Amino acid sequence: MDSSKLEIIKTRIKEKHQGDKKQLEVIFSPEKRILVEAPAGYGKTHTMVSRIAYLVASNQIPSPKRLLALTFSVNAAYKIKKDVGRNIPALLDGVGKEINIKDKSYVSNYHGFCRTILKKYGQKLHSNLLNLDTLLSIDDSDPSKLMQTFKSLSPEDAELLSEFNISVKEIKGTQLKEKIDRYNEIVISELLTKGAIPFNAIITLTIKLFKDFPNILSFYQNYYTTVLVDEFQDTNILSYWLLHYLVIDKTNVIFLGDSLQRIYGFIGAIPNLLNRATEKFKLKVISLDKNYRFASNPNMLQLDKIIRQNALNPFSNPDSLNSEIEFSIYDEQSTEALEVVKKTLKTLQNEKESNLSILVKQRGPNVDFIIETFKHNKIPFFYGLFTDEDANYINFNRKCLYEFIELIKGNKRVTKKLGKSHSKKIREIFSEDNTALIQAMFELLDVFWTRIFIDYSFLTDEDRINLVKDTFEHNGLKQFMEFLDSKIIISTVHAAKGLEWDYVILPDMEQDLFPNWFGLCGKCQNKTDCNFLVDKENESKFLEELSVFYVAVTRARKKVSFTASKLQLTRYNPKQKNISCFMKLPGMVILPNN
């Protein structure tokens, strides 16, 4: 593209970003490798799309299809795919750099990308990988269940499969390197032959393919001139190894992430990954510095800064930041629950088009009391209290995956009719289960199938198959809570990551609940007053829990409020508890109770 046309593109981009210096620094950076630190609401997606458009316009990416964009979550991957597909052609329109429909960038999560490779070349490892879409996806974490399902599997091999699964979650790199070859051998000889594949094997077999067939690896290394990774802080060790194969000296690299939104450490997200990657891949770090979500909301803007500042300097306030917050403390849980219900109703009555989420760290008797209070007053809400480790939630997603695979064996077209058949079958399977979780999952499944044909109508059948399989394999139905009609959502913070509501209430801001006993309180030496002291031994745990708190707060578009009880419900007897140490972060100015 000649310089005059490139200037037109640059002018369009500058107008779009309205003088945001940091965003424009990212977009026009001459560096081949950058890490963009992008907190929630700081314009990450707009910046990413403009950066891609500029690289294409300036011929640093020969064609959009030579860009590989990866992300941790399924939902995020397809949102990027939609944003890139809609916005880049508009930025490049009319200047001789129009995008052909066939030249779209490849956007997926790590497993989706690996699945595409295995479907093309996997027969070199085992012929059944040609039919990867219809292989049974199995859980390899339980040795006894593995041996029940696969009779020829020895106890030693079943144990190794399980240990490998655990090592991924616990980020035990040395053990994984020692076991990966044997893990792959067992998967190929014992599981693939019987039409089954574990979740982790989709990546490990791709790594094996790259190691055993250097020509295949060389093709991908040279074909994808630019590798972009969103939600980089959530990358696990297998995905990180995969990146090491794909990124070579001449590869352009764009990593986007926020260390304070790393809340998936319990399932293997690597700690301190942004710093590690900066050194390993020789990245230039650029930090976005304008919060657009709270631009017109000074209190929320300041609260965002306070929490982020505490990640750098725990329990200090060097910049003298202040944020007025609503924090109501009640004598007992019954009063707190009733007041949460009243606050919810008052908020939604004042703003009838708004929605509200009540977010908690985990299930327990205190949030159960809030739920019962909503039920007692016949106030409808959506039950979102499931986590990535909830056995019933995992089982529901796994059943959905199995039934979907069965449906596409005869016809690989993903239609509305297939979606209805799938929902009907799942309802039949769980027809005897009237628990709140399963009833909520029915609702999410219906929304999921509806949205596929609204938000992702542009996908091919193959892409839709990948989207559906990726969603169920990643236990990703929770991400479709954002499309529910419910005005009131009661959810865990982990289920809510990536979603937003107008208003958020964080109840139970008490010792042993938020942060919880397992996360931080159990190891704290200041249980008498909860004036937390950070030292080298507890700093990493503090940051993990602060990250969850930050994600919870930043789910609110307009306002977040907090509540607590002096008398906390426990499994045995109610106990006096202190307020959460997070409510003592310097700069948080507590408003009097209304």
PDB file of C-alpha atoms in Angstrom, residues 372-502:
ATOM      1  CA  GLU A 372     -34.215 -18.523  50.380  1.00  0.00           C
ATOM      2  CA  THR A 373     -35.145 -14.919  51.105  1.00  0.00           C
ATOM      3  CA  PHE A 374     -35.619 -14.249  47.384  1.00  0.00           C
ATOM      4  CA  LYS A 375     -37.704 -17.409  47.085  1.00  0.00           C
ATOM      5  CA  HIS A 376     -39.773 -16.619  50.174  1.00  0.00           C
ATOM      6  CA  ASN A 377     -40.670 -13.238  48.666  1.00  0.00           C
ATOM      7  CA  LYS A 378     -41.406 -14.869  45.282  1.00  0.00           C
ATOM      8  CA  ILE A 379     -38.787 -12.779  43.484  1.00  0.00           C
ATOM      9  CA  PRO A 380     -37.456 -14.550  40.366  1.00  0.00           C
ATOM     10  CA  PHE A 381     -33.704 -14.810  39.807  1.00  0.00           C
ATOM     11  CA  PHE A 382     -31.229 -16.925  37.888  1.00  0.00           C
ATOM     12  CA  TYR A 383     -29.206 -19.445  39.890  1.00  0.00           C
ATOM     13  CA  GLY A 384     -25.571 -19.253  38.717  1.00  0.00           C
ATOM     14  CA  LEU A 385     -23.795 -20.762  41.710  1.00  0.00           C
ATOM     15  CA  PHE A 386     -21.613 -23.242  39.858  1.00  0.00           C
ATOM     16  CA  THR A 387     -17.861 -23.426  39.437  1.00  0.00           C
ATOM     17  CA  ASP A 388     -15.431 -25.107  37.061  1.00  0.00           C
ATOM     18  CA  GLU A 389     -14.896 -27.831  39.662  1.00  0.00           C
ATOM     19  CA  ASP A 390     -18.565 -28.477  40.472  1.00  0.00           C
ATOM     20  CA  ALA A 391     -19.153 -32.174  39.697  1.00  0.00           C
ATOM     21  CA  ASN A 392     -22.791 -31.682  38.644  1.00  0.00           C
ATOM     22  CA  TYR A 393     -21.926 -28.716  36.433  1.00  0.00           C
ATOM     23  CA  ILE A 394     -19.098 -30.664  34.784  1.00  0.00           C
ATOM     24  CA  ASN A 395     -21.336 -33.706  34.327  1.00  0.00           C
ATOM     25  CA  PHE A 396     -24.043 -31.631  32.627  1.00  0.00           C
ATOM     26  CA  ASN A 397     -21.551 -30.156  30.153  1.00  0.00           C
ATOM     27  CA  ARG A 398     -20.090 -33.619  29.519  1.00  0.00           C
ATOM     28  CA  LYS A 399     -23.515 -35.122  28.802  1.00  0.00           C
ATOM     29  CA  CYS A 400     -24.192 -32.234  26.422  1.00  0.00           C
ATOM     30  CA  LEU A 401     -20.917 -32.988  24.644  1.00  0.00           C
ATOM     31  CA  TYR A 402     -21.626 -36.712  24.347  1.00  0.00           C
ATOM     32  CA  GLU A 403     -25.134 -36.208  22.959  1.00  0.00           C
ATOM     33  CA  PHE A 404     -23.917 -33.583  20.502  1.00  0.00           C
ATOM     34  CA  ILE A 405     -21.261 -35.975  19.189  1.00  0.00           C
ATOM     35  CA  GLU A 406     -23.923 -38.637  18.746  1.00  0.00           C
ATOM     36  CA  LEU A 407     -26.139 -36.219  16.805  1.00  0.00           C
ATOM     37  CA  ILE A 408     -23.449 -35.141  14.340  1.00  0.00           C
ATOM     38  CA  LYS A 409     -22.258 -38.676  13.543  1.00  0.00           C
ATOM     39  CA  GLY A 410     -24.868 -38.978  10.834  1.00  0.00           C
ATOM     40  CA  ASN A 411     -25.060 -35.339   9.755  1.00  0.00           C
ATOM     41  CA  LYS A 412     -22.358 -32.712  10.257  1.00  0.00           C
ATOM     42  CA  ARG A 413     -24.669 -29.769   9.681  1.00  0.00           C
ATOM     43  CA  VAL A 414     -25.376 -27.690  12.776  1.00  0.00           C
ATOM     44  CA  THR A 415     -28.952 -26.493  12.331  1.00  0.00           C
ATOM     45  CA  LYS A 416     -31.692 -25.072  14.559  1.00  0.00           C
ATOM     46  CA  LYS A 417     -33.424 -28.443  14.308  1.00  0.00           C
ATOM     47  CA  LEU A 418     -30.313 -30.187  15.631  1.00  0.00           C
ATOM     48  CA  GLY A 419     -30.141 -27.691  18.492  1.00  0.00           C
ATOM     49  CA  LYS A 420     -33.759 -28.392  19.463  1.00  0.00           C
ATOM     50  CA  SER A 421     -33.145 -32.143  19.298  1.00  0.00           C
ATOM     51  CA  HIS A 422     -30.094 -31.752  21.508  1.00  0.00           C
ATOM     52  CA  SER A 423     -31.932 -29.673  24.136  1.00  0.00           C
ATOM     53  CA  LYS A 424     -34.816 -32.149  24.147  1.00  0.00           C
ATOM     54  CA  LYS A 425     -32.474 -35.115  24.650  1.00  0.00           C
ATOM     55  CA  ILE A 426     -30.639 -33.412  27.520  1.00  0.00           C
ATOM     56  CA  ARG A 427     -33.938 -32.608  29.242  1.00  0.00           C
ATOM     57  CA  GLU A 428     -34.923 -36.263  28.960  1.00  0.00           C
ATOM     58  CA  ILE A 429     -31.631 -37.385  30.512  1.00  0.00           C
ATOM     59  CA  PHE A 430     -32.013 -35.035  33.491  1.00  0.00           C
ATOM     60  CA  SER A 431     -35.807 -35.221  33.731  1.00  0.00           C
ATOM     61  CA  GLU A 432     -35.688 -36.609  37.287  1.00  0.00           C
ATOM     62  CA  ASP A 433     -33.317 -33.910  38.548  1.00  0.00           C
ATOM     63  CA  ASN A 434     -35.177 -30.894  39.910  1.00  0.00           C
ATOM     64  CA  THR A 435     -32.184 -29.247  41.572  1.00  0.00           C
ATOM     65  CA  ALA A 436     -31.648 -25.522  41.064  1.00  0.00           C
ATOM     66  CA  LEU A 437     -28.375 -26.136  39.232  1.00  0.00           C
ATOM     67  CA  ILE A 438     -29.852 -28.453  36.605  1.00  0.00           C
ATOM     68  CA  GLN A 439     -32.893 -26.226  36.049  1.00  0.00           C
ATOM     69  CA  ALA A 440     -30.495 -23.322  35.525  1.00  0.00           C
ATOM     70  CA  MET A 441     -28.446 -25.402  33.095  1.00  0.00           C
ATOM     71  CA  PHE A 442     -31.555 -26.147  31.009  1.00  0.00           C
ATOM     72  CA  GLU A 443     -32.105 -22.414  30.691  1.00  0.00           C
ATOM     73  CA  LEU A 444     -28.483 -21.774  29.735  1.00  0.00           C
ATOM     74  CA  LEU A 445     -28.523 -24.583  27.167  1.00  0.00           C
ATOM     75  CA  ASP A 446     -31.601 -23.112  25.467  1.00  0.00           C
ATOM     76  CA  VAL A 447     -29.966 -19.662  25.403  1.00  0.00           C
ATOM     77  CA  PHE A 448     -26.758 -21.194  24.034  1.00  0.00           C
ATOM     78  CA  TRP A 449     -28.529 -22.795  21.070  1.00  0.00           C
ATOM     79  CA  THR A 450     -30.503 -19.605  20.394  1.00  0.00           C
ATOM     80  CA  ARG A 451     -27.409 -17.391  20.394  1.00  0.00           C
ATOM     81  CA  ILE A 452     -25.456 -19.672  18.057  1.00  0.00           C
ATOM     82  CA  PHE A 453     -27.813 -18.759  15.226  1.00  0.00           C
ATOM     83  CA  ILE A 454     -27.907 -15.066  16.165  1.00  0.00           C
ATOM     84  CA  ASP A 455     -24.343 -14.112  17.120  1.00  0.00           C
ATOM     85  CA  TYR A 456     -22.520 -16.771  15.140  1.00  0.00           C
ATOM     86  CA  SER A 457     -24.617 -17.008  11.987  1.00  0.00           C
ATOM     87  CA  PHE A 458     -21.478 -16.164   9.983  1.00  0.00           C
ATOM     88  CA  LEU A 459     -19.715 -19.403  11.013  1.00  0.00           C
ATOM     89  CA  THR A 460     -19.325 -22.415   8.736  1.00  0.00           C
ATOM     90  CA  ASP A 461     -20.701 -25.766   9.922  1.00  0.00           C
ATOM     91  CA  GLU A 462     -17.178 -26.855  10.830  1.00  0.00           C
ATOM     92  CA  ASP A 463     -16.690 -23.706  12.919  1.00  0.00           C
ATOM     93  CA  ARG A 464     -20.036 -24.258  14.607  1.00  0.00           C
ATOM     94  CA  ILE A 465     -19.103 -27.825  15.468  1.00  0.00           C
ATOM     95  CA  ASN A 466     -15.861 -26.538  16.969  1.00  0.00           C
ATOM     96  CA  LEU A 467     -17.730 -23.839  18.899  1.00  0.00           C
ATOM     97  CA  VAL A 468     -20.219 -26.317  20.360  1.00  0.00           C
ATOM     98  CA  LYS A 469     -17.576 -28.908  21.239  1.00  0.00           C
ATOM     99  CA  ASP A 470     -15.226 -26.291  22.680  1.00  0.00           C
ATOM    100  CA  THR A 471     -18.038 -24.854  24.824  1.00  0.00           C
ATOM    101  CA  PHE A 472     -18.998 -28.203  26.327  1.00  0.00           C
ATOM    102  CA  GLU A 473     -15.404 -29.447  26.689  1.00  0.00           C
ATOM    103  CA  HIS A 474     -14.443 -26.241  28.504  1.00  0.00           C
ATOM    104  CA  ASN A 475     -17.571 -26.413  30.705  1.00  0.00           C
ATOM    105  CA  GLY A 476     -18.411 -23.092  29.107  1.00  0.00           C
ATOM    106  CA  LEU A 477     -22.206 -22.841  29.305  1.00  0.00           C
ATOM    107  CA  LYS A 478     -21.829 -20.409  32.203  1.00  0.00           C
ATOM    108  CA  GLN A 479     -20.509 -17.761  29.774  1.00  0.00           C
ATOM    109  CA  PHE A 480     -23.965 -17.479  28.227  1.00  0.00           C
ATOM    110  CA  MET A 481     -25.431 -15.950  31.407  1.00  0.00           C
ATOM    111  CA  GLU A 482     -24.977 -12.553  29.736  1.00  0.00           C
ATOM    112  CA  PHE A 483     -27.778 -13.408  27.287  1.00  0.00           C
ATOM    113  CA  LEU A 484     -30.384 -14.388  29.893  1.00  0.00           C
ATOM    114  CA  ASP A 485     -33.573 -12.378  30.219  1.00  0.00           C
ATOM    115  CA  SER A 486     -33.330 -12.533  34.023  1.00  0.00           C
ATOM    116  CA  LYS A 487     -32.900  -9.144  35.673  1.00  0.00           C
ATOM    117  CA  ILE A 488     -31.355 -10.716  38.779  1.00  0.00           C
ATOM    118  CA  ILE A 489     -28.431 -13.143  38.681  1.00  0.00           C
ATOM    119  CA  ILE A 490     -26.935 -14.854  41.733  1.00  0.00           C
ATOM    120  CA  SER A 491     -23.550 -16.206  40.683  1.00  0.00           C
ATOM    121  CA  THR A 492     -20.054 -17.141  41.749  1.00  0.00           C
ATOM    122  CA  VAL A 493     -17.319 -14.723  40.712  1.00  0.00           C
ATOM    123  CA  HIS A 494     -15.583 -17.419  38.654  1.00  0.00           C
ATOM    124  CA  ALA A 495     -18.753 -18.118  36.660  1.00  0.00           C
ATOM    125  CA  ALA A 496     -19.147 -14.381  36.033  1.00  0.00           C
ATOM    126  CA  LYS A 497     -15.679 -13.636  34.657  1.00  0.00           C
ATOM    127  CA  GLY A 498     -15.921 -11.929  31.277  1.00  0.00           C
ATOM    128  CA  LEU A 499     -19.559 -10.876  31.894  1.00  0.00           C
ATOM    129  CA  GLU A 500     -21.001  -7.521  32.955  1.00  0.00           C
ATOM    130  CA  TRP A 501     -24.101  -6.151  34.688  1.00  0.00           C
ATOM    131  CA  ASP A 502     -25.252  -2.616  35.415  1.00  0.00           C
TER     132      ASP A 502
END
